[in-house]
Amino acid sequence: MEFLSIAHSDVGIKKNTNQDSVLIKEASTDYGKILLAVVCDGMGGLAKGEVASAALIKTFSSWFEETFPDILYNRRDENDQIDRLELENEMNRLAIEVNKKIAAHGQQFHVSMGTTIALLLMAEGKYYTMNVGDSRVYKLDQSQISQLTKDQTFVQRELDQGRMTPEEARNHPQRNVLLQCVGASEVIIPEFTCGKYKEDEIYMVCSDGFRHVISEEEFFKLMAPEKLHTEKEMRDAAIYCTELNKSRMEKDNISVILVRTC
């Protein structure tokens, strides 16, 4: 199966620097096309958030080129598929390793820095996600939009435990408080999901600045698969949503990756 993909990132209307970092990597293999998409949101309230997000992007870019081929070709399960446990263990190990490096770098310069990560890996008809923080991965098919990752935030924990309603969560003053982020948390526990992808689906990886003030219903109307057939149409949709965010006074950096299966 083939992929179409675009990335778009904008500093937004308030911040002087863009602390988001984005990555798309694609390769042809004996097992078909594979794709990696990553969005990292450097913490705006912490110093050098852009350094933390860029470091994480660089690490996973190298991993895709140097380590993932070994997983793809040599670490396969009894059904001759990528061994999901091996893959998740590798990504978990790498995230923990980078967490320590970013924390140590911050201590050296007496600053605190951190970043979220939302990662989408597509190979052999399956998608794999990894998430730390509140950047997200969504899937849009012919009928609906589905959030594939779960935020690691205070309000999500309150929702899960029944102490807060979705409406309260949307307007809560602590809606942006993270429970974990890479580099600023002593311990991180990435969350993973896995599923099958089909032809003519759209996958969206985004920072929280891209989706704070646009509803899932609006995203589906703007980015449903039947509307986005080319990379130009995908880029135009990403730019339109970015400008819509800015017109609605979103104050954060704004970043998104769109991937279409075809």
GROMACS .gro file of C-alpha atoms in nm:
model
  262
    1MET     CA    1   0.000   0.000   0.000
    2GLU     CA    2   0.117   0.352  -0.077
    3PHE     CA    3   0.109   0.663   0.143
    4LEU     CA    4   0.056   1.031   0.078
    5SER     CA    5   0.184   1.255   0.356
    6ILE     CA    6   0.236   1.618   0.450
    7ALA     CA    7   0.355   1.810   0.757
    8HIS     CA    8   0.269   2.166   0.854
    9SER     CA    9   0.388   2.366   1.155
   10ASP     CA   10   0.322   2.727   1.255
   11VAL     CA   11   0.453   2.940   1.541
   12GLY     CA   12   0.101   3.076   1.603
   13ILE     CA   13  -0.008   3.419   1.714
   14LYS     CA   14   0.161   3.461   2.053
   15LYS     CA   15   0.490   3.275   2.095
   16ASN     CA   16   0.822   3.403   1.963
   17THR     CA   17   0.958   3.055   1.885
   18ASN     CA   18   0.809   2.735   1.753
   19GLN     CA   19   0.879   2.468   2.014
   20ASP     CA   20   0.705   2.195   1.810
   21SER     CA   21   0.907   1.954   1.598
   22VAL     CA   22   0.770   1.722   1.328
   23LEU     CA   23   0.906   1.425   1.133
   24ILE     CA   24   0.792   1.213   0.839
   25LYS     CA   25   1.012   0.929   0.712
   26GLU     CA   26   0.914   0.674   0.448
   27ALA     CA   27   1.098   0.375   0.302
   28SER     CA   28   1.043   0.094   0.054
   29THR     CA   29   1.118  -0.256   0.191
   30ASP     CA   30   1.069  -0.621   0.099
   31TYR     CA   31   0.757  -0.600   0.315
   32GLY     CA   32   0.616  -0.298   0.131
   33LYS     CA   33   0.619   0.073   0.208
   34ILE     CA   34   0.669   0.178   0.570
   35LEU     CA   35   0.614   0.521   0.724
   36LEU     CA   36   0.701   0.697   1.048
   37ALA     CA   37   0.526   1.020   1.154
   38VAL     CA   38   0.612   1.201   1.478
   39VAL     CA   39   0.495   1.525   1.639
   40CYS     CA   40   0.671   1.656   1.951
   41ASP     CA   41   0.545   1.959   2.142
   42GLY     CA   42   0.817   2.125   2.349
   43MET     CA   43   0.680   2.249   2.677
   44GLY     CA   44   0.593   2.620   2.643
   45GLY     CA   45   0.623   2.683   3.016
   46LEU     CA   46   0.966   2.525   3.033
   47ALA     CA   47   1.294   2.665   2.906
   48LYS     CA   48   1.431   2.535   2.575
   49GLY     CA   49   1.126   2.329   2.485
   50GLU     CA   50   1.235   2.341   2.122
   51VAL     CA   51   1.565   2.174   2.216
   52ALA     CA   52   1.382   1.888   2.386
   53SER     CA   53   1.139   1.830   2.098
   54ALA     CA   54   1.417   1.843   1.836
   55ALA     CA   55   1.628   1.597   2.035
   56LEU     CA   56   1.343   1.346   2.047
   57ILE     CA   57   1.274   1.383   1.675
   58LYS     CA   58   1.641   1.331   1.591
   59THR     CA   59   1.655   1.019   1.807
   60PHE     CA   60   1.353   0.853   1.647
   61SER     CA   61   1.470   0.950   1.298
   62SER     CA   62   1.796   0.765   1.357
   63TRP     CA   63   1.607   0.473   1.513
   64PHE     CA   64   1.389   0.437   1.202
   65GLU     CA   65   1.696   0.420   0.980
   66GLU     CA   66   1.927   0.213   1.197
   67THR     CA   67   1.724  -0.008   1.434
   68PHE     CA   68   1.378  -0.055   1.288
   69PRO     CA   69   1.506  -0.253   0.985
   70ASP     CA   70   1.633  -0.519   1.226
   71ILE     CA   71   1.290  -0.536   1.390
   72LEU     CA   72   1.118  -0.553   1.051
   73TYR     CA   73   1.338  -0.826   0.907
   74ASN     CA   74   1.466  -1.026   1.204
   75ARG     CA   75   1.225  -0.990   1.497
   76ARG     CA   76   0.907  -1.145   1.365
   77ASP     CA   77   0.640  -1.350   1.542
   78GLU     CA   78   0.502  -1.696   1.465
   79ASN     CA   79   0.273  -1.543   1.200
   80ASP     CA   80   0.569  -1.379   1.023
   81GLN     CA   81   0.455  -1.034   1.135
   82ILE     CA   82   0.647  -0.767   1.320
   83ASP     CA   83   0.673  -0.881   1.681
   84ARG     CA   84   0.462  -0.614   1.851
   85LEU     CA   85   0.615  -0.674   2.195
   86GLU     CA   86   0.967  -0.640   2.056
   87LEU     CA   87   0.869  -0.318   1.876
   88GLU     CA   88   0.702  -0.161   2.180
   89ASN     CA   89   0.990  -0.263   2.407
   90GLU     CA   90   1.236  -0.093   2.170
   91MET     CA   91   1.033   0.228   2.148
   92ASN     CA   92   0.981   0.228   2.524
   93ARG     CA   93   1.353   0.180   2.585
   94LEU     CA   94   1.438   0.462   2.349
   95ALA     CA   95   1.188   0.703   2.504
   96ILE     CA   96   1.321   0.632   2.853
   97GLU     CA   97   1.679   0.679   2.731
   98VAL     CA   98   1.597   1.016   2.572
   99ASN     CA   99   1.406   1.119   2.885
  100LYS     CA  100   1.723   1.073   3.089
  101LYS     CA  101   1.940   1.257   2.836
  102ILE     CA  102   1.709   1.558   2.814
  103ALA     CA  103   1.682   1.574   3.195
  104ALA     CA  104   2.061   1.555   3.231
  105HIS     CA  105   2.110   1.826   2.968
  106GLY     CA  106   1.868   2.052   3.154
  107GLN     CA  107   2.044   1.992   3.485
  108GLN     CA  108   2.378   2.080   3.326
  109PHE     CA  109   2.246   2.421   3.225
  110HIS     CA  110   2.017   2.463   3.528
  111VAL     CA  111   1.698   2.471   3.319
  112SER     CA  112   1.397   2.246   3.294
  113MET     CA  113   1.283   2.131   2.952
  114GLY     CA  114   1.037   1.872   2.825
  115THR     CA  115   0.834   1.755   2.530
  116THR     CA  116   0.537   1.542   2.439
  117ILE     CA  117   0.552   1.280   2.167
  118ALA     CA  118   0.282   1.136   1.943
  119LEU     CA  119   0.422   0.870   1.710
  120LEU     CA  120   0.258   0.679   1.426
  121LEU     CA  121   0.435   0.386   1.257
  122MET     CA  122   0.270   0.216   0.958
  123ALA     CA  123   0.394  -0.115   0.819
  124GLU     CA  124   0.247  -0.435   0.671
  125GLY     CA  125  -0.112  -0.319   0.702
  126LYS     CA  126  -0.084  -0.226   1.070
  127TYR     CA  127  -0.045   0.103   1.253
  128TYR     CA  128   0.139   0.138   1.582
  129THR     CA  129   0.119   0.445   1.805
  130MET     CA  130   0.321   0.565   2.101
  131ASN     CA  131   0.219   0.858   2.316
  132VAL     CA  132   0.361   1.058   2.606
  133GLY     CA  133   0.172   1.375   2.701
  134ASP     CA  134  -0.118   1.528   2.509
  135SER     CA  135  -0.021   1.534   2.144
  136ARG     CA  136  -0.257   1.299   1.959
  137VAL     CA  137  -0.306   1.053   1.674
  138TYR     CA  138  -0.647   1.031   1.502
  139LYS     CA  139  -0.789   0.810   1.228
  140LEU     CA  140  -1.054   0.934   0.985
  141ASP     CA  141  -1.234   0.675   0.773
  142GLN     CA  142  -1.546   0.699   0.561
  143SER     CA  143  -1.782   0.719   0.859
  144GLN     CA  144  -1.609   0.876   1.159
  145ILE     CA  145  -1.305   1.024   1.330
  146SER     CA  146  -1.144   0.817   1.608
  147GLN     CA  147  -0.882   0.925   1.860
  148LEU     CA  148  -0.620   0.648   1.874
  149THR     CA  149  -0.416   0.784   2.165
  150LYS     CA  150  -0.518   0.885   2.516
  151ASP     CA  151  -0.392   1.207   2.675
  152GLN     CA  152  -0.171   1.175   2.980
  153THR     CA  153  -0.325   1.476   3.151
  154PHE     CA  154  -0.492   1.571   3.477
  155VAL     CA  155  -0.834   1.612   3.315
  156GLN     CA  156  -0.810   1.277   3.132
  157ARG     CA  157  -0.736   1.105   3.462
  158GLU     CA  158  -1.034   1.277   3.621
  159LEU     CA  159  -1.252   1.170   3.325
  160ASP     CA  160  -1.133   0.810   3.354
  161GLN     CA  161  -1.216   0.804   3.724
  162GLY     CA  162  -1.559   0.960   3.677
  163ARG     CA  163  -1.483   1.278   3.865
  164MET     CA  164  -1.527   1.509   3.566
  165THR     CA  165  -1.761   1.531   3.267
  166PRO     CA  166  -1.633   1.589   2.909
  167GLU     CA  167  -1.780   1.941   2.916
  168GLU     CA  168  -1.605   2.019   3.244
  169ALA     CA  169  -1.279   1.881   3.102
  170ARG     CA  170  -1.298   2.104   2.794
  171ASN     CA  171  -1.324   2.418   3.007
  172HIS     CA  172  -1.121   2.320   3.313
  173PRO     CA  173  -0.840   2.565   3.404
  174GLN     CA  174  -0.602   2.269   3.444
  175ARG     CA  175  -0.687   2.110   3.109
  176ASN     CA  176  -0.327   2.151   2.989
  177VAL     CA  177  -0.160   2.003   3.298
  178LEU     CA  178   0.041   1.697   3.191
  179LEU     CA  179   0.100   1.393   3.409
  180GLN     CA  180   0.405   1.300   3.202
  181CYS     CA  181   0.637   1.455   2.947
  182VAL     CA  182   0.974   1.346   2.810
  183GLY     CA  183   1.259   1.521   2.987
  184ALA     CA  184   1.062   1.683   3.270
  185SER     CA  185   0.924   1.367   3.433
  186GLU     CA  186   1.148   1.150   3.650
  187VAL     CA  187   0.967   0.841   3.521
  188ILE     CA  188   0.776   0.812   3.195
  189ILE     CA  189   0.540   0.532   3.090
  190PRO     CA  190   0.458   0.561   2.719
  191GLU     CA  191   0.123   0.428   2.604
  192PHE     CA  192   0.089   0.212   2.293
  193THR     CA  193  -0.191   0.112   2.058
  194CYS     CA  194  -0.204  -0.106   1.748
  195GLY     CA  195  -0.460  -0.168   1.475
  196LYS     CA  196  -0.507  -0.237   1.107
  197TYR     CA  197  -0.517   0.029   0.840
  198LYS     CA  198  -0.707   0.006   0.514
  199GLU     CA  199  -0.703   0.192   0.187
  200ASP     CA  200  -0.852   0.543   0.175
  201GLU     CA  201  -0.807   0.643   0.538
  202ILE     CA  202  -0.659   0.964   0.679
  203TYR     CA  203  -0.432   0.960   0.984
  204MET     CA  204  -0.369   1.285   1.171
  205VAL     CA  205  -0.084   1.338   1.418
  206CYS     CA  206  -0.099   1.675   1.591
  207SER     CA  207   0.010   1.890   1.881
  208ASP     CA  208  -0.256   2.014   2.122
  209GLY     CA  209  -0.238   2.359   1.963
  210PHE     CA  210  -0.384   2.217   1.644
  211ARG     CA  211  -0.697   2.073   1.804
  212HIS     CA  212  -0.783   2.286   2.109
  213VAL     CA  213  -1.041   2.507   1.939
  214ILE     CA  214  -1.152   2.285   1.650
  215SER     CA  215  -1.399   2.008   1.728
  216GLU     CA  216  -1.369   1.650   1.605
  217GLU     CA  217  -1.687   1.706   1.404
  218GLU     CA  218  -1.525   1.999   1.226
  219PHE     CA  219  -1.212   1.799   1.156
  220PHE     CA  220  -1.420   1.521   1.001
  221LYS     CA  221  -1.603   1.765   0.776
  222LEU     CA  222  -1.276   1.923   0.663
  223MET     CA  223  -1.052   1.617   0.640
  224ALA     CA  224  -1.271   1.316   0.561
  225PRO     CA  225  -1.095   1.080   0.313
  226GLU     CA  226  -1.328   1.168   0.026
  227LYS     CA  227  -1.213   1.531   0.051
  228LEU     CA  228  -0.836   1.474   0.052
  229HIS     CA  229  -0.709   1.282  -0.251
  230THR     CA  230  -0.379   1.458  -0.317
  231GLU     CA  231  -0.095   1.597  -0.110
  232LYS     CA  232  -0.192   1.946  -0.225
  233GLU     CA  233  -0.546   1.898  -0.092
  234MET     CA  234  -0.401   1.762   0.233
  235ARG     CA  235  -0.165   2.058   0.270
  236ASP     CA  236  -0.443   2.305   0.190
  237ALA     CA  237  -0.660   2.145   0.461
  238ALA     CA  238  -0.376   2.162   0.715
  239ILE     CA  239  -0.312   2.527   0.638
  240TYR     CA  240  -0.684   2.609   0.650
  241CYS     CA  241  -0.719   2.448   0.994
  242THR     CA  242  -0.405   2.626   1.115
  243GLU     CA  243  -0.542   2.963   1.010
  244LEU     CA  244  -0.880   2.874   1.164
  245ASN     CA  245  -0.701   2.802   1.492
  246LYS     CA  246  -0.530   3.139   1.476
  247SER     CA  247  -0.853   3.322   1.395
  248ARG     CA  248  -1.004   3.160   1.705
  249MET     CA  249  -0.712   3.295   1.911
  250GLU     CA  250  -0.529   2.969   1.978
  251LYS     CA  251  -0.213   3.085   2.155
  252ASP     CA  252   0.005   2.774   2.124
  253ASN     CA  253   0.230   2.656   1.843
  254ILE     CA  254   0.029   2.462   1.583
  255SER     CA  255   0.156   2.143   1.415
  256VAL     CA  256   0.002   1.857   1.220
  257ILE     CA  257   0.098   1.563   1.001
  258LEU     CA  258  -0.156   1.408   0.765
  259VAL     CA  259  -0.113   1.063   0.610
  260ARG     CA  260  -0.346   0.908   0.353
  261THR     CA  261  -0.340   0.536   0.274
  262CYS     CA  262  -0.387   0.455  -0.092
   0.00000   0.00000   0.00000
